Amino acid sequence: NAGVTQTPKFQVLKTGQSMTLQCAQDMNHEYMSWYRQDPGMGLRLIHYSVGAGITDQGEVPNGYNVSRSTTEDFPLRLLSAAPSQTSVYFCASSGRWGYTFGSGTRLTVV
Amino acid sequence: GQQVMQIPQYQHVQEGEDFTTYCNSSTTLSNIQWYKQRPGGHPVFLIQLVKSGEVKKQKRLTFQFGEAKKNSSLHITATQTTDVGTYFCAALGVNDYKLSFGAGTTVTVRA
């Protein structure tokens, strides 16, 4: 049982480039979400989904897109990377007992 | 999502001592969850509290939900080096899907 799998683990982008962070879960959870973590600011919600075909914005959605075509996958797209998007990104899915987080993607935008 | 304030931001503890971290909200919460993140790791779910005044224990960790469901605390007794990490509270508001995290309490332990 893999839980929540995120790829890649590390990524360096140039300003203006686009990329997709992948997230997959095998627990059949309906609720999935993306957070970014910056020093001293905890985890801030970017986007979330309550099921396939349904997504909504979180606290800091600007510059990011999501889609949810299947229960298992919830990719996060950076449209045009900016240095302010340098962060650690966590995907999470929610079952009955709290959130299960992936191991994270460390993104640096130069 | 709910705004949750967590204090203190940093906690430096002598091994064997106790400490408490607090989480506060200005609005009533549906439930509150606690997570631990080891350095370089990802948050790991510890516990969920849903009832007013609820107290739950996990070995040396005691979690409490306030009577008004607006605050929570995590108390660790006899701190060990394995307790190093950042402890986050996270809250769901009433009729709210979005889990909001506090800024966390980062714990270091002096042997």
mmCIF file of C-alpha atoms in Angstrom:
data_model
loop_
_atom_site.group_PDB
_atom_site.id
_atom_site.type_symbol
_atom_site.label_atom_id
_atom_site.label_comp_id
_atom_site.label_asym_id
_atom_site.label_seq_id
_atom_site.Cartn_x
_atom_site.Cartn_y
_atom_site.Cartn_z
ATOM 1 C CA ASN A 1 0.000 0.000 0.000
ATOM 2 C CA ALA A 2 1.923 3.054 -1.291
ATOM 3 C CA GLY A 3 -0.353 5.768 0.163
ATOM 4 C CA VAL A 4 0.307 9.114 -1.540
ATOM 5 C CA THR A 5 3.046 9.247 -4.170
ATOM 6 C CA GLN A 6 4.508 12.528 -5.389
ATOM 7 C CA THR A 7 6.900 13.051 -8.275
ATOM 8 C CA PRO A 8 9.408 14.500 -8.783
ATOM 9 C CA LYS A 9 11.101 14.837 -5.379
ATOM 10 C CA PHE A 10 13.286 17.721 -6.525
ATOM 11 C CA GLN A 11 12.974 20.174 -9.405
ATOM 12 C CA VAL A 12 14.770 23.304 -10.567
ATOM 13 C CA LEU A 13 12.939 25.559 -13.008
ATOM 14 C CA LYS A 14 13.822 28.736 -14.771
ATOM 15 C CA THR A 15 11.515 31.706 -14.432
ATOM 16 C CA GLY A 16 8.703 31.443 -16.968
ATOM 17 C CA GLN A 17 8.883 27.674 -17.422
ATOM 18 C CA SER A 18 5.855 25.495 -16.791
ATOM 19 C CA MET A 19 5.668 22.089 -15.195
ATOM 20 C CA THR A 20 3.321 19.598 -13.586
ATOM 21 C CA LEU A 21 3.763 18.100 -10.151
ATOM 22 C CA GLN A 22 2.263 14.649 -10.022
ATOM 23 C CA CYS A 23 0.268 13.184 -7.142
ATOM 24 C CA ALA A 24 -1.362 9.769 -6.956
ATOM 25 C CA GLN A 25 -3.076 7.925 -4.114
ATOM 26 C CA ASP A 26 -4.193 4.321 -3.864
ATOM 27 C CA MET A 27 -6.512 4.594 -0.860
ATOM 28 C CA ASN A 28 -9.666 5.473 -2.819
ATOM 29 C CA HIS A 29 -9.945 8.785 -0.979
ATOM 30 C CA GLU A 30 -12.356 11.313 -2.428
ATOM 31 C CA TYR A 31 -10.687 14.383 -0.924
ATOM 32 C CA MET A 32 -7.274 15.488 -2.148
ATOM 33 C CA SER A 33 -5.390 18.731 -1.704
ATOM 34 C CA TRP A 34 -2.171 20.566 -2.467
ATOM 35 C CA TYR A 35 -0.232 22.599 0.090
ATOM 36 C CA ARG A 36 2.919 24.635 -0.091
ATOM 37 C CA GLN A 37 5.234 24.979 2.868
ATOM 38 C CA ASP A 38 7.458 27.977 3.411
ATOM 39 C CA PRO A 39 9.618 28.641 6.486
ATOM 40 C CA GLY A 40 7.637 30.010 9.417
ATOM 41 C CA MET A 41 4.330 29.926 7.533
ATOM 42 C CA GLY A 42 3.084 26.429 8.102
ATOM 43 C CA LEU A 43 1.232 24.764 5.252
ATOM 44 C CA ARG A 44 -0.935 26.877 3.003
ATOM 45 C CA LEU A 45 -3.696 25.354 0.902
ATOM 46 C CA ILE A 46 -3.353 25.911 -2.848
ATOM 47 C CA HIS A 47 -6.205 23.884 -4.362
ATOM 48 C CA TYR A 48 -8.357 20.997 -3.278
ATOM 49 C CA SER A 49 -10.772 18.470 -4.743
ATOM 50 C CA VAL A 50 -13.716 16.681 -3.145
ATOM 51 C CA GLY A 51 -13.976 14.126 -5.928
ATOM 52 C CA ALA A 52 -13.306 13.425 -9.588
ATOM 53 C CA GLY A 53 -14.301 16.401 -11.708
ATOM 54 C CA ILE A 54 -14.621 18.779 -8.733
ATOM 55 C CA THR A 55 -11.907 21.221 -7.729
ATOM 56 C CA ASP A 56 -11.805 24.488 -5.824
ATOM 57 C CA GLN A 57 -9.340 27.144 -4.747
ATOM 58 C CA GLY A 58 -7.602 27.305 -1.445
ATOM 59 C CA GLU A 59 -5.768 30.131 0.268
ATOM 60 C CA VAL A 60 -3.013 30.737 -2.329
ATOM 61 C CA PRO A 61 -4.249 29.558 -5.768
ATOM 62 C CA ASN A 62 -2.700 32.195 -8.044
ATOM 63 C CA GLY A 63 -0.217 30.785 -10.552
ATOM 64 C CA TYR A 64 -1.433 27.197 -10.146
ATOM 65 C CA ASN A 65 -3.985 25.030 -11.940
ATOM 66 C CA VAL A 66 -5.405 21.653 -11.019
ATOM 67 C CA SER A 67 -7.698 19.055 -12.524
ATOM 68 C CA ARG A 68 -9.122 15.801 -11.197
ATOM 69 C CA SER A 69 -10.072 13.375 -13.937
ATOM 70 C CA THR A 70 -9.775 10.259 -11.754
ATOM 71 C CA THR A 71 -10.089 9.505 -8.040
ATOM 72 C CA GLU A 72 -6.429 8.471 -7.915
ATOM 73 C CA ASP A 73 -4.651 11.419 -9.536
ATOM 74 C CA PHE A 74 -4.506 15.115 -8.696
ATOM 75 C CA PRO A 75 -1.759 16.935 -10.645
ATOM 76 C CA LEU A 76 -0.703 20.503 -9.890
ATOM 77 C CA ARG A 77 0.369 22.684 -12.811
ATOM 78 C CA LEU A 78 2.585 25.716 -12.566
ATOM 79 C CA LEU A 79 1.711 27.872 -15.537
ATOM 80 C CA SER A 80 4.691 30.253 -15.630
ATOM 81 C CA ALA A 81 7.102 29.681 -12.770
ATOM 82 C CA ALA A 82 8.201 32.617 -10.634
ATOM 83 C CA PRO A 83 10.866 32.791 -7.893
ATOM 84 C CA SER A 84 8.046 33.333 -5.356
ATOM 85 C CA GLN A 85 6.929 29.774 -6.104
ATOM 86 C CA THR A 86 10.137 28.349 -4.678
ATOM 87 C CA SER A 87 8.797 26.129 -1.935
ATOM 88 C CA VAL A 88 8.130 22.590 -0.772
ATOM 89 C CA TYR A 89 4.877 21.231 -2.179
ATOM 90 C CA PHE A 90 2.866 18.540 -0.455
ATOM 91 C CA CYS A 91 -0.049 16.587 -1.823
ATOM 92 C CA ALA A 92 -2.448 15.028 0.673
ATOM 93 C CA SER A 93 -5.512 12.837 0.615
ATOM 94 C CA SER A 94 -8.065 12.538 3.356
ATOM 95 C CA GLY A 95 -9.757 9.496 4.706
ATOM 96 C CA ARG A 96 -11.569 8.866 7.953
ATOM 97 C CA TRP A 97 -8.448 9.286 10.087
ATOM 98 C CA GLY A 98 -6.733 12.491 9.111
ATOM 99 C CA TYR A 99 -4.716 13.459 6.093
ATOM 100 C CA THR A 100 -2.046 11.294 4.482
ATOM 101 C CA PHE A 101 0.734 13.359 2.951
ATOM 102 C CA GLY A 102 3.118 12.541 0.153
ATOM 103 C CA SER A 103 6.843 12.945 0.703
ATOM 104 C CA GLY A 104 6.893 16.320 -1.023
ATOM 105 C CA THR A 105 8.443 18.068 -4.017
ATOM 106 C CA ARG A 106 11.195 20.596 -3.370
ATOM 107 C CA LEU A 107 10.908 23.189 -6.130
ATOM 108 C CA THR A 108 13.419 25.931 -6.807
ATOM 109 C CA VAL A 109 12.698 28.628 -9.384
ATOM 110 C CA VAL A 110 15.725 30.588 -10.545
ATOM 111 C CA GLY B 1 -10.704 27.809 5.911
ATOM 112 C CA GLN B 2 -10.195 28.622 9.562
ATOM 113 C CA GLN B 3 -7.457 30.846 10.915
ATOM 114 C CA VAL B 4 -5.562 29.049 13.638
ATOM 115 C CA MET B 5 -2.839 30.607 15.743
ATOM 116 C CA GLN B 6 -0.233 28.339 17.254
ATOM 117 C CA ILE B 7 2.188 29.213 20.050
ATOM 118 C CA PRO B 8 5.014 29.109 20.763
ATOM 119 C CA GLN B 9 6.770 29.079 17.394
ATOM 120 C CA TYR B 10 9.879 27.509 18.917
ATOM 121 C CA GLN B 11 10.321 25.336 21.985
ATOM 122 C CA HIS B 12 13.769 24.405 23.290
ATOM 123 C CA VAL B 13 13.418 21.667 25.863
ATOM 124 C CA GLN B 14 15.814 19.871 28.161
ATOM 125 C CA GLU B 15 15.491 16.119 27.756
ATOM 126 C CA GLY B 16 13.158 14.813 30.419
ATOM 127 C CA GLU B 17 11.182 18.035 30.811
ATOM 128 C CA ASP B 18 7.551 18.618 29.868
ATOM 129 C CA PHE B 19 6.167 21.212 27.477
ATOM 130 C CA THR B 20 2.884 22.332 25.951
ATOM 131 C CA THR B 21 1.994 23.853 22.602
ATOM 132 C CA TYR B 22 -1.264 25.716 22.082
ATOM 133 C CA CYS B 23 -3.602 26.261 19.164
ATOM 134 C CA ASN B 24 -6.293 28.952 19.140
ATOM 135 C CA SER B 25 -9.093 29.997 16.804
ATOM 136 C CA SER B 26 -11.512 32.915 16.955
ATOM 137 C CA THR B 27 -14.335 30.748 15.597
ATOM 138 C CA THR B 28 -15.881 27.431 16.544
ATOM 139 C CA LEU B 29 -14.174 24.451 14.980
ATOM 140 C CA SER B 30 -15.674 21.234 13.653
ATOM 141 C CA ASN B 31 -12.607 19.275 14.614
ATOM 142 C CA ILE B 32 -8.924 19.738 15.195
ATOM 143 C CA GLN B 33 -6.082 17.542 14.090
ATOM 144 C CA TRP B 34 -2.451 17.338 15.144
ATOM 145 C CA TYR B 35 0.479 16.430 12.930
ATOM 146 C CA LYS B 36 4.193 15.908 13.466
ATOM 147 C CA GLN B 37 6.822 16.687 10.859
ATOM 148 C CA ARG B 38 10.371 15.472 11.380
ATOM 149 C CA PRO B 39 13.165 17.598 9.863
ATOM 150 C CA GLY B 40 13.229 17.039 6.105
ATOM 151 C CA GLY B 41 10.095 14.922 6.246
ATOM 152 C CA HIS B 42 6.411 15.276 5.617
ATOM 153 C CA PRO B 43 3.577 15.862 8.103
ATOM 154 C CA VAL B 44 2.300 12.707 9.757
ATOM 155 C CA PHE B 45 -1.147 12.515 11.314
ATOM 156 C CA LEU B 46 -1.153 12.070 15.088
ATOM 157 C CA ILE B 47 -4.722 12.481 16.277
ATOM 158 C CA GLN B 48 -8.128 14.042 15.660
ATOM 159 C CA LEU B 49 -10.354 15.641 18.290
ATOM 160 C CA VAL B 50 -14.039 16.266 17.606
ATOM 161 C CA LYS B 51 -15.875 16.582 20.920
ATOM 162 C CA SER B 52 -15.998 19.544 23.263
ATOM 163 C CA GLY B 53 -13.583 19.009 26.156
ATOM 164 C CA GLU B 54 -12.167 15.847 24.619
ATOM 165 C CA VAL B 55 -8.861 14.538 25.967
ATOM 166 C CA LYS B 56 -6.856 11.839 24.224
ATOM 167 C CA LYS B 57 -3.517 10.310 25.129
ATOM 168 C CA GLN B 58 -0.840 8.642 23.069
ATOM 169 C CA LYS B 59 1.900 7.401 25.398
ATOM 170 C CA ARG B 60 3.622 10.622 26.572
ATOM 171 C CA LEU B 61 1.455 12.905 24.406
ATOM 172 C CA THR B 62 -1.811 14.361 25.741
ATOM 173 C CA PHE B 63 -4.166 16.207 23.405
ATOM 174 C CA GLN B 64 -7.055 18.361 24.556
ATOM 175 C CA PHE B 65 -9.913 20.130 22.771
ATOM 176 C CA GLY B 66 -11.371 23.138 24.528
ATOM 177 C CA GLU B 67 -14.886 23.259 25.912
ATOM 178 C CA ALA B 68 -15.897 25.940 23.399
ATOM 179 C CA LYS B 69 -14.155 24.058 20.551
ATOM 180 C CA LYS B 70 -12.006 27.095 19.803
ATOM 181 C CA ASN B 71 -8.677 25.928 21.173
ATOM 182 C CA SER B 72 -6.524 22.873 21.645
ATOM 183 C CA SER B 73 -3.299 21.878 23.312
ATOM 184 C CA LEU B 74 -0.625 19.229 23.011
ATOM 185 C CA HIS B 75 1.313 18.361 26.148
ATOM 186 C CA ILE B 76 4.409 16.174 25.996
ATOM 187 C CA THR B 77 5.810 14.719 29.201
ATOM 188 C CA ALA B 78 9.391 13.568 29.767
ATOM 189 C CA THR B 79 10.598 14.858 26.394
ATOM 190 C CA GLN B 80 12.913 12.556 24.464
ATOM 191 C CA THR B 81 15.209 13.205 21.512
ATOM 192 C CA THR B 82 12.706 11.330 19.334
ATOM 193 C CA ASP B 83 10.228 14.175 19.975
ATOM 194 C CA VAL B 84 12.293 16.571 17.831
ATOM 195 C CA GLY B 85 10.304 18.044 14.962
ATOM 196 C CA THR B 86 7.540 20.497 14.179
ATOM 197 C CA TYR B 87 4.079 19.944 15.598
ATOM 198 C CA PHE B 88 1.164 21.411 13.670
ATOM 199 C CA CYS B 89 -2.430 21.815 14.638
ATOM 200 C CA ALA B 90 -4.927 21.899 11.800
ATOM 201 C CA ALA B 91 -8.581 22.793 11.922
ATOM 202 C CA LEU B 92 -11.772 22.243 10.011
ATOM 203 C CA GLY B 93 -14.510 24.784 10.455
ATOM 204 C CA VAL B 94 -18.170 23.877 10.604
ATOM 205 C CA ASN B 95 -19.369 22.920 7.093
ATOM 206 C CA ASP B 96 -15.863 23.455 5.737
ATOM 207 C CA TYR B 97 -13.854 21.027 3.622
ATOM 208 C CA LYS B 98 -10.633 22.989 3.920
ATOM 209 C CA LEU B 99 -8.088 22.013 6.557
ATOM 210 C CA SER B 100 -6.152 25.057 7.763
ATOM 211 C CA PHE B 101 -2.809 24.628 9.465
ATOM 212 C CA GLY B 102 -1.221 26.637 12.211
ATOM 213 C CA ALA B 103 2.352 27.852 11.704
ATOM 214 C CA GLY B 104 3.675 25.020 13.875
ATOM 215 C CA THR B 105 5.819 24.669 16.985
ATOM 216 C CA THR B 106 9.369 23.555 16.236
ATOM 217 C CA VAL B 107 10.803 21.515 19.088
ATOM 218 C CA THR B 108 14.478 20.988 19.779
ATOM 219 C CA VAL B 109 15.751 18.841 22.617
ATOM 220 C CA ARG B 110 18.932 19.320 24.665
ATOM 221 C CA ALA B 111 20.376 16.022 25.800
#
